[in-house]
PDB file of C-alpha atoms in Angstrom:
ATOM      1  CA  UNK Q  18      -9.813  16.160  59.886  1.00 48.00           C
ATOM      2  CA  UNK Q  19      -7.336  17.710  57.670  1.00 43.00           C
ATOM      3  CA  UNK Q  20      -5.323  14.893  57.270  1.00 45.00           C
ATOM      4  CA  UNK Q  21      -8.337  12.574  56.253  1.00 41.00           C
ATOM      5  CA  UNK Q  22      -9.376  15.645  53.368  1.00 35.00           C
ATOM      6  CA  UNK Q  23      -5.910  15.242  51.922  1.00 40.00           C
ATOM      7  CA  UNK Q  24      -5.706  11.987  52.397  1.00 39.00           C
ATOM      8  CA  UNK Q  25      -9.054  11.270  50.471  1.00 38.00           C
ATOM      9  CA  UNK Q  26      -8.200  14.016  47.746  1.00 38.00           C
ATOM     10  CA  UNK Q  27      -4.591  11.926  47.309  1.00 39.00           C
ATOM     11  CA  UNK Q  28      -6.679   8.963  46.437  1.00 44.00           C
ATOM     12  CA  UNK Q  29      -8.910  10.778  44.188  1.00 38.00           C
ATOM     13  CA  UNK Q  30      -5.857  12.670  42.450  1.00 37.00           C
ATOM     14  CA  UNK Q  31      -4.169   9.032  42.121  1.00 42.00           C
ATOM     15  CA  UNK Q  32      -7.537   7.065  40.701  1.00 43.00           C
ATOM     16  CA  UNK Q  33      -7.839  10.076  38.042  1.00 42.00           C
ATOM     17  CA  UNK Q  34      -4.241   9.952  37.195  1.00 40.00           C
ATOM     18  CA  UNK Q  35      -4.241   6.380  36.912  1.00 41.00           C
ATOM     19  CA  UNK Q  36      -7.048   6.066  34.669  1.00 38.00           C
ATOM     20  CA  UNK Q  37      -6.480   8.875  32.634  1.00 37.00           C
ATOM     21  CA  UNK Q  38      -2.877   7.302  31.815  1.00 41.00           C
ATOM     22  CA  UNK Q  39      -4.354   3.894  31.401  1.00 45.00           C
ATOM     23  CA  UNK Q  40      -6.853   5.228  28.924  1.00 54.00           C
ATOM     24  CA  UNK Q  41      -3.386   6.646  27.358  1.00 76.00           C
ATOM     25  CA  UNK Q  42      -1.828   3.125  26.866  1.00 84.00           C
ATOM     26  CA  UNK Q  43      -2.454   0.103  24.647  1.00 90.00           C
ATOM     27  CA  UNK Q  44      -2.193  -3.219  25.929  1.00 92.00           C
ATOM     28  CA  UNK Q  45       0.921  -4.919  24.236  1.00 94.00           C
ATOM     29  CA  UNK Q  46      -1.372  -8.324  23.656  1.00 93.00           C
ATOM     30  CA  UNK Q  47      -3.931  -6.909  22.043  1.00 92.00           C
ATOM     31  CA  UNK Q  48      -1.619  -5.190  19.845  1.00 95.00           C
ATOM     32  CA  UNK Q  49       0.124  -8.436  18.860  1.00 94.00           C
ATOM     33  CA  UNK Q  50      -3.262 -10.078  18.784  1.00 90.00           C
ATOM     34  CA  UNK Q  51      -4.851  -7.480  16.208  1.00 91.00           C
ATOM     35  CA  UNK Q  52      -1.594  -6.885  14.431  1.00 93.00           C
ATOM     36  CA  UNK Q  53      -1.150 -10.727  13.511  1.00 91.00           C
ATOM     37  CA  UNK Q  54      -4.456 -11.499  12.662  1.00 88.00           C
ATOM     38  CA  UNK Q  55      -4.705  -8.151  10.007  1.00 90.00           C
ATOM     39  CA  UNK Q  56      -1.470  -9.585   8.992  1.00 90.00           C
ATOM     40  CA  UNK Q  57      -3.208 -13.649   8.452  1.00 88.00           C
ATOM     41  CA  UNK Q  58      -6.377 -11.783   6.590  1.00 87.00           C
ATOM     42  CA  UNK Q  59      -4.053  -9.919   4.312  1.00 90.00           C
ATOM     43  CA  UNK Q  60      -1.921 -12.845   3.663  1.00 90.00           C
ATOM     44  CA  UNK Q  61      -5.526 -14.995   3.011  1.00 87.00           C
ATOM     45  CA  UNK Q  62      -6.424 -12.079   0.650  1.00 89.00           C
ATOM     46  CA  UNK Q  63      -3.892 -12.240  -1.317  1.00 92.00           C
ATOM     47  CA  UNK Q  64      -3.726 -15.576  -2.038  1.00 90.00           C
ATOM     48  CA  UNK Q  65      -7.252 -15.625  -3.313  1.00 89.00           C
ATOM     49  CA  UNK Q  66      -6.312 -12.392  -5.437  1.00 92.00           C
ATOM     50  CA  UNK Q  67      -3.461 -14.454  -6.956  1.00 94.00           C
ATOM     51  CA  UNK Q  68      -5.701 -17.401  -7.937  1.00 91.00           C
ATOM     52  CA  UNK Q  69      -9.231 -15.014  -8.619  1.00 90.00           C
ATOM     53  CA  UNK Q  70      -7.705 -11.911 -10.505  1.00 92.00           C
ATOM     54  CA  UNK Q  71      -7.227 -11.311 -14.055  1.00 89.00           C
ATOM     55  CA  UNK Q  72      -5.105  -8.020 -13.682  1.00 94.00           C
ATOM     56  CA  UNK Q  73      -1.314  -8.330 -13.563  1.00 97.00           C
ATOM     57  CA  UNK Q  74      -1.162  -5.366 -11.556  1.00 97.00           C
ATOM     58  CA  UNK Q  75      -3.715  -6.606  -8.606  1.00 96.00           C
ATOM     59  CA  UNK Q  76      -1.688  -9.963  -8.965  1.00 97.00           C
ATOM     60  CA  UNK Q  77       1.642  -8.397  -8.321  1.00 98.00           C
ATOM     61  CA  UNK Q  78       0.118  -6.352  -5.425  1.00 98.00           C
ATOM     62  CA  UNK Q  79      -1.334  -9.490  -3.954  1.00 97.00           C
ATOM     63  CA  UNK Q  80       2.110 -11.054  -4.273  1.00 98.00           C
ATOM     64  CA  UNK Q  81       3.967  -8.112  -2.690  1.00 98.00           C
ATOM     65  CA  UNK Q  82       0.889  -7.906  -0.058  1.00 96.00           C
ATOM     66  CA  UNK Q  83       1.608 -11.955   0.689  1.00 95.00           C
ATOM     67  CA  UNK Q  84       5.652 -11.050   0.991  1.00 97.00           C
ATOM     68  CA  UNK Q  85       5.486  -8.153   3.511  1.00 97.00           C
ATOM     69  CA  UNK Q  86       2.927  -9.405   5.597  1.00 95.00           C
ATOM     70  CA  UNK Q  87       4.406 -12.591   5.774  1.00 94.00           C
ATOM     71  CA  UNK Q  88       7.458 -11.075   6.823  1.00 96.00           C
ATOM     72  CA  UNK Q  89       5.907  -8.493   9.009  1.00 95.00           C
ATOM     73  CA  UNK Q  90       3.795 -11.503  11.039  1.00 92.00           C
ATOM     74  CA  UNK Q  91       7.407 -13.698  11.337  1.00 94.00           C
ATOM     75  CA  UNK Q  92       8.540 -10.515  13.413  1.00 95.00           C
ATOM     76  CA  UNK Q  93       6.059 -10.063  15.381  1.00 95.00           C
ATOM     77  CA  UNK Q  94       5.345 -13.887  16.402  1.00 93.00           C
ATOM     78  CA  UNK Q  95       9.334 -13.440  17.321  1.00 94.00           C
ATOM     79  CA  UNK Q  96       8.803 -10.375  19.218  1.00 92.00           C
ATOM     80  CA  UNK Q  97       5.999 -11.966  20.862  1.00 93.00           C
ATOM     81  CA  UNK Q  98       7.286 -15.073  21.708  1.00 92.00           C
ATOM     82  CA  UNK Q  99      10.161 -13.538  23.539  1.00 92.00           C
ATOM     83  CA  UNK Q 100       7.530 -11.430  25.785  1.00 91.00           C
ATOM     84  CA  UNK Q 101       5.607 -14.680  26.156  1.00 91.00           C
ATOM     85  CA  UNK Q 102       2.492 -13.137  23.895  1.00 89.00           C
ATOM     86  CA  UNK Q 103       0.748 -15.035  21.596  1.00 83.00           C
ATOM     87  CA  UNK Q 104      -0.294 -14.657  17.874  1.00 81.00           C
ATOM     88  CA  UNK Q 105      -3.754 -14.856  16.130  1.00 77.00           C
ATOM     89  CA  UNK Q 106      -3.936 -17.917  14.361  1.00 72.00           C
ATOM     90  CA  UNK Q 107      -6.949 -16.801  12.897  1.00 66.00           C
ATOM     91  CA  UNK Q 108      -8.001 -13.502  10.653  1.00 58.00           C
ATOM     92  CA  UNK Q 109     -10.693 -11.515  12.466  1.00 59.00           C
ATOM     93  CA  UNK Q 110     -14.046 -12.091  11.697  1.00 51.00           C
ATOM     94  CA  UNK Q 111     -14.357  -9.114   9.144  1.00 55.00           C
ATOM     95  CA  UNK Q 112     -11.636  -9.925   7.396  1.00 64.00           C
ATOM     96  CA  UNK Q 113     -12.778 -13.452   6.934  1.00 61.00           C
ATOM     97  CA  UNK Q 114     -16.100 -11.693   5.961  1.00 54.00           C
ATOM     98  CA  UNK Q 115     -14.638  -9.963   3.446  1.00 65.00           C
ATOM     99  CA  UNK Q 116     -12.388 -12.628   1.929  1.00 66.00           C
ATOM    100  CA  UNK Q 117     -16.062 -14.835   1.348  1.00 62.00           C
ATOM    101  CA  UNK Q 118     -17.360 -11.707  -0.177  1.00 62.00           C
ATOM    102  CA  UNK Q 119     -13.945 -11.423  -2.380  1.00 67.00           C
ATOM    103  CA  UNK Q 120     -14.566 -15.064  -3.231  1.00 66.00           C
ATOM    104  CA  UNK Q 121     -17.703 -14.468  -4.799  1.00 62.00           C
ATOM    105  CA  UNK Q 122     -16.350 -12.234  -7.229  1.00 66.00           C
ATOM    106  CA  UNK Q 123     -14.828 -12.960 -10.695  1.00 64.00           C
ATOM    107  CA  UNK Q 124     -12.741 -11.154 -12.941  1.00 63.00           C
ATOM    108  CA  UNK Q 125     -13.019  -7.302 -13.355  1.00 62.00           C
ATOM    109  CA  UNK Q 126     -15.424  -7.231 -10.279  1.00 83.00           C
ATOM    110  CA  UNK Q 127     -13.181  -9.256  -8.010  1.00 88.00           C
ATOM    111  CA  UNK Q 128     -10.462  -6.949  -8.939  1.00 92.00           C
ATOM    112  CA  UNK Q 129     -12.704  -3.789  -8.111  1.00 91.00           C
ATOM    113  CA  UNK Q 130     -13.664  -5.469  -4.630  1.00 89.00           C
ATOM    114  CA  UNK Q 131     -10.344  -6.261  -4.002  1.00 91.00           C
ATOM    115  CA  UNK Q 132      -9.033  -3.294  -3.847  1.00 93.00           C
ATOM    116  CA  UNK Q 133     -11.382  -1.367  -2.749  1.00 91.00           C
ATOM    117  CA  UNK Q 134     -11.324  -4.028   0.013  1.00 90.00           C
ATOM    118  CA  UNK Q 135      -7.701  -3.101   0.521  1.00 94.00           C
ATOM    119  CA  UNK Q 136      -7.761   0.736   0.836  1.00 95.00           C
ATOM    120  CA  UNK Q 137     -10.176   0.200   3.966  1.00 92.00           C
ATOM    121  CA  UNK Q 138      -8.177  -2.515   5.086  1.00 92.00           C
ATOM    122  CA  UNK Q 139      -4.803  -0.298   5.156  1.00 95.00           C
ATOM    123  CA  UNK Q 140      -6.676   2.654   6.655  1.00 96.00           C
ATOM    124  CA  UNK Q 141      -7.946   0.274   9.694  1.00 94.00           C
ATOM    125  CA  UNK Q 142      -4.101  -1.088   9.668  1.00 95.00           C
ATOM    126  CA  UNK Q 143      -2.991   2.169  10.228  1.00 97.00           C
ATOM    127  CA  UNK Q 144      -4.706   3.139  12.607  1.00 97.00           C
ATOM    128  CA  UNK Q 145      -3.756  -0.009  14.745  1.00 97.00           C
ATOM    129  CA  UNK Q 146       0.209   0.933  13.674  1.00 97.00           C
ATOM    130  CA  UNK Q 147       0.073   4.372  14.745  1.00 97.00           C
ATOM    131  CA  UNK Q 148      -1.950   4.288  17.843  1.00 97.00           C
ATOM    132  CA  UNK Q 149       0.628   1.851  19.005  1.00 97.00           C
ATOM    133  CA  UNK Q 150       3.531   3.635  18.095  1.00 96.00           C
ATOM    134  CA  UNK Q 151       1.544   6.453  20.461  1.00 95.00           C
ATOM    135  CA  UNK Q 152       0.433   4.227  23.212  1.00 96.00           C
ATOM    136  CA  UNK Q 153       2.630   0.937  23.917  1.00 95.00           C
ATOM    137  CA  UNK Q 154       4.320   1.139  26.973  1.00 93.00           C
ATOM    138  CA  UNK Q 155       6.415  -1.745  25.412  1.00 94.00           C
ATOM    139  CA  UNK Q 156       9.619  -0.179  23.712  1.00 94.00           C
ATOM    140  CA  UNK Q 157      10.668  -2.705  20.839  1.00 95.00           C
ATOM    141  CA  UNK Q 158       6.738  -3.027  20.106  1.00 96.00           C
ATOM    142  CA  UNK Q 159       6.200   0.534  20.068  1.00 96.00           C
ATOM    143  CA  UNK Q 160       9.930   0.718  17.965  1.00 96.00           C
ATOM    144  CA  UNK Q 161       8.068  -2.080  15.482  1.00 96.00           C
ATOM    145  CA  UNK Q 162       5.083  -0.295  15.226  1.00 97.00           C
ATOM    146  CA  UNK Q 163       6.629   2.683  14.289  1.00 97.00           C
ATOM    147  CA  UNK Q 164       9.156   1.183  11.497  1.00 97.00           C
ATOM    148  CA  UNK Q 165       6.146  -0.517   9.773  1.00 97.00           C
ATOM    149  CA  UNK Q 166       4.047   2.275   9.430  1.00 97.00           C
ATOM    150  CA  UNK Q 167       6.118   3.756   6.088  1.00 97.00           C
ATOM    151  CA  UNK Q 168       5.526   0.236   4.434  1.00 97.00           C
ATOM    152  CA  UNK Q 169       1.866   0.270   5.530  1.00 97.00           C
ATOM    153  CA  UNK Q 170       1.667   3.655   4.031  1.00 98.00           C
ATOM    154  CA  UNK Q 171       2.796   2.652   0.845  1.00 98.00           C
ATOM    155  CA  UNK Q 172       0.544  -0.322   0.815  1.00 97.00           C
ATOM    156  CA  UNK Q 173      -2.267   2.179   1.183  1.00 98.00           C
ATOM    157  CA  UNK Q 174      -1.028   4.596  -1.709  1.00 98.00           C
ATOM    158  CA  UNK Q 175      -0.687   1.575  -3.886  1.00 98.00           C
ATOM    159  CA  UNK Q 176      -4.027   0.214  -3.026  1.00 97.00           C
ATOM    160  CA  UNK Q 177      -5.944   3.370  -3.732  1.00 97.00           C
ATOM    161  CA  UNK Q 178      -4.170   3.869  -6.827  1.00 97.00           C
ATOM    162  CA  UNK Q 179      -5.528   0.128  -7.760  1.00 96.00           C
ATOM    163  CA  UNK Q 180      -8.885   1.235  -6.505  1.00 95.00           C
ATOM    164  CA  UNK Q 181      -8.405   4.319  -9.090  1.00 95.00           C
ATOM    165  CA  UNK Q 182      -7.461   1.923 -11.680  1.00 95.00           C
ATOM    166  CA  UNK Q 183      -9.966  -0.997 -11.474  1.00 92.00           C
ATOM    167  CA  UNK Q 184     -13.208   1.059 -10.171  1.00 87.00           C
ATOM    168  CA  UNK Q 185     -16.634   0.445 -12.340  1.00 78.00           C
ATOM    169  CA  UNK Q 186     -16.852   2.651 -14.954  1.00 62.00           C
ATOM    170  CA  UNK Q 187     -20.474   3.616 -16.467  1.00 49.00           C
TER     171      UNK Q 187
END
């Protein structure tokens, strides 16, 4: 009988354990799934800023935005490819959302949505980047999530300081 109590509270001890550290992980597709398709909708985004703005500083942004996502996806889609993980080849649904809103805009008020599209953009990116770099079992993800957080930082200083710039004044 005692061997069937400890048997049964080993199995109980092991399910808890095992979804406690599950609930501690983060699947290494989803991350690459997420992470590439914030990356696409970023990319989008600033494309349309680039043809929609009338500020030089919100164009040079977009540019630099365009660049080091760009850059960021091409390592990833390497990364991934050599783990046999695929890409989005789409922006999430959100993002797309917000790039139709975007498009609606013109001049000072596509500016003002733009970045204030772009602070809550980096703050969701973030969080994506640094749960990772907490919860990916897989090292040179979790190593990749962790050197692009400092770049996705700055793109969220920069963006609120746009945000600061370009809000509606009354």
């Amino acid at each position: 009988m005692m061997r069937i109590y400890k048997a049964f509270f080993a199995s109980v001890l092991l399910a808890i354990f095992s979804s406690v550290y599950a609930a501690d992980t983060m699947d290494a597709e989803d991350f690459v799934d997420e992470a590439s398709a914030k990356g696409i909708a970023e990319i989008e985004s600033g494309k349309l800023a680039l043809e929609k703005s009338t500020s030089a500083d919100i164009k040079a942004f977009a540019q630099q935005m365009i660049d080091d996502h760009t850059a960021a996806n091409r390592q990833l889609a390497q990364m991934a490819q050599s783990k046999n993980l695929e890409v989005a080849d789409e922006a999430e649904l959100m993002s797309k959302a917000k790039k139709w809103i975007l498009q609606l805009r013109e001049g000072e008020s596509f500016d003002e949505a733009y970045a204030n599209n772009q602070v809550v953009s980096h703050e969701n990116t973030l969080e994506l980047y640094r749960d990772a770099a907490q919860r990916l079992e897989d090292p040179a993800l979790k190593e990749y999530a962790s050197k692009t957080l400092p770049k996705l930082e700055q793109h969220l200083d920069k963006a609120k300081q746009l945000q600061a710039t370009h809000q509606k004044r009354d």
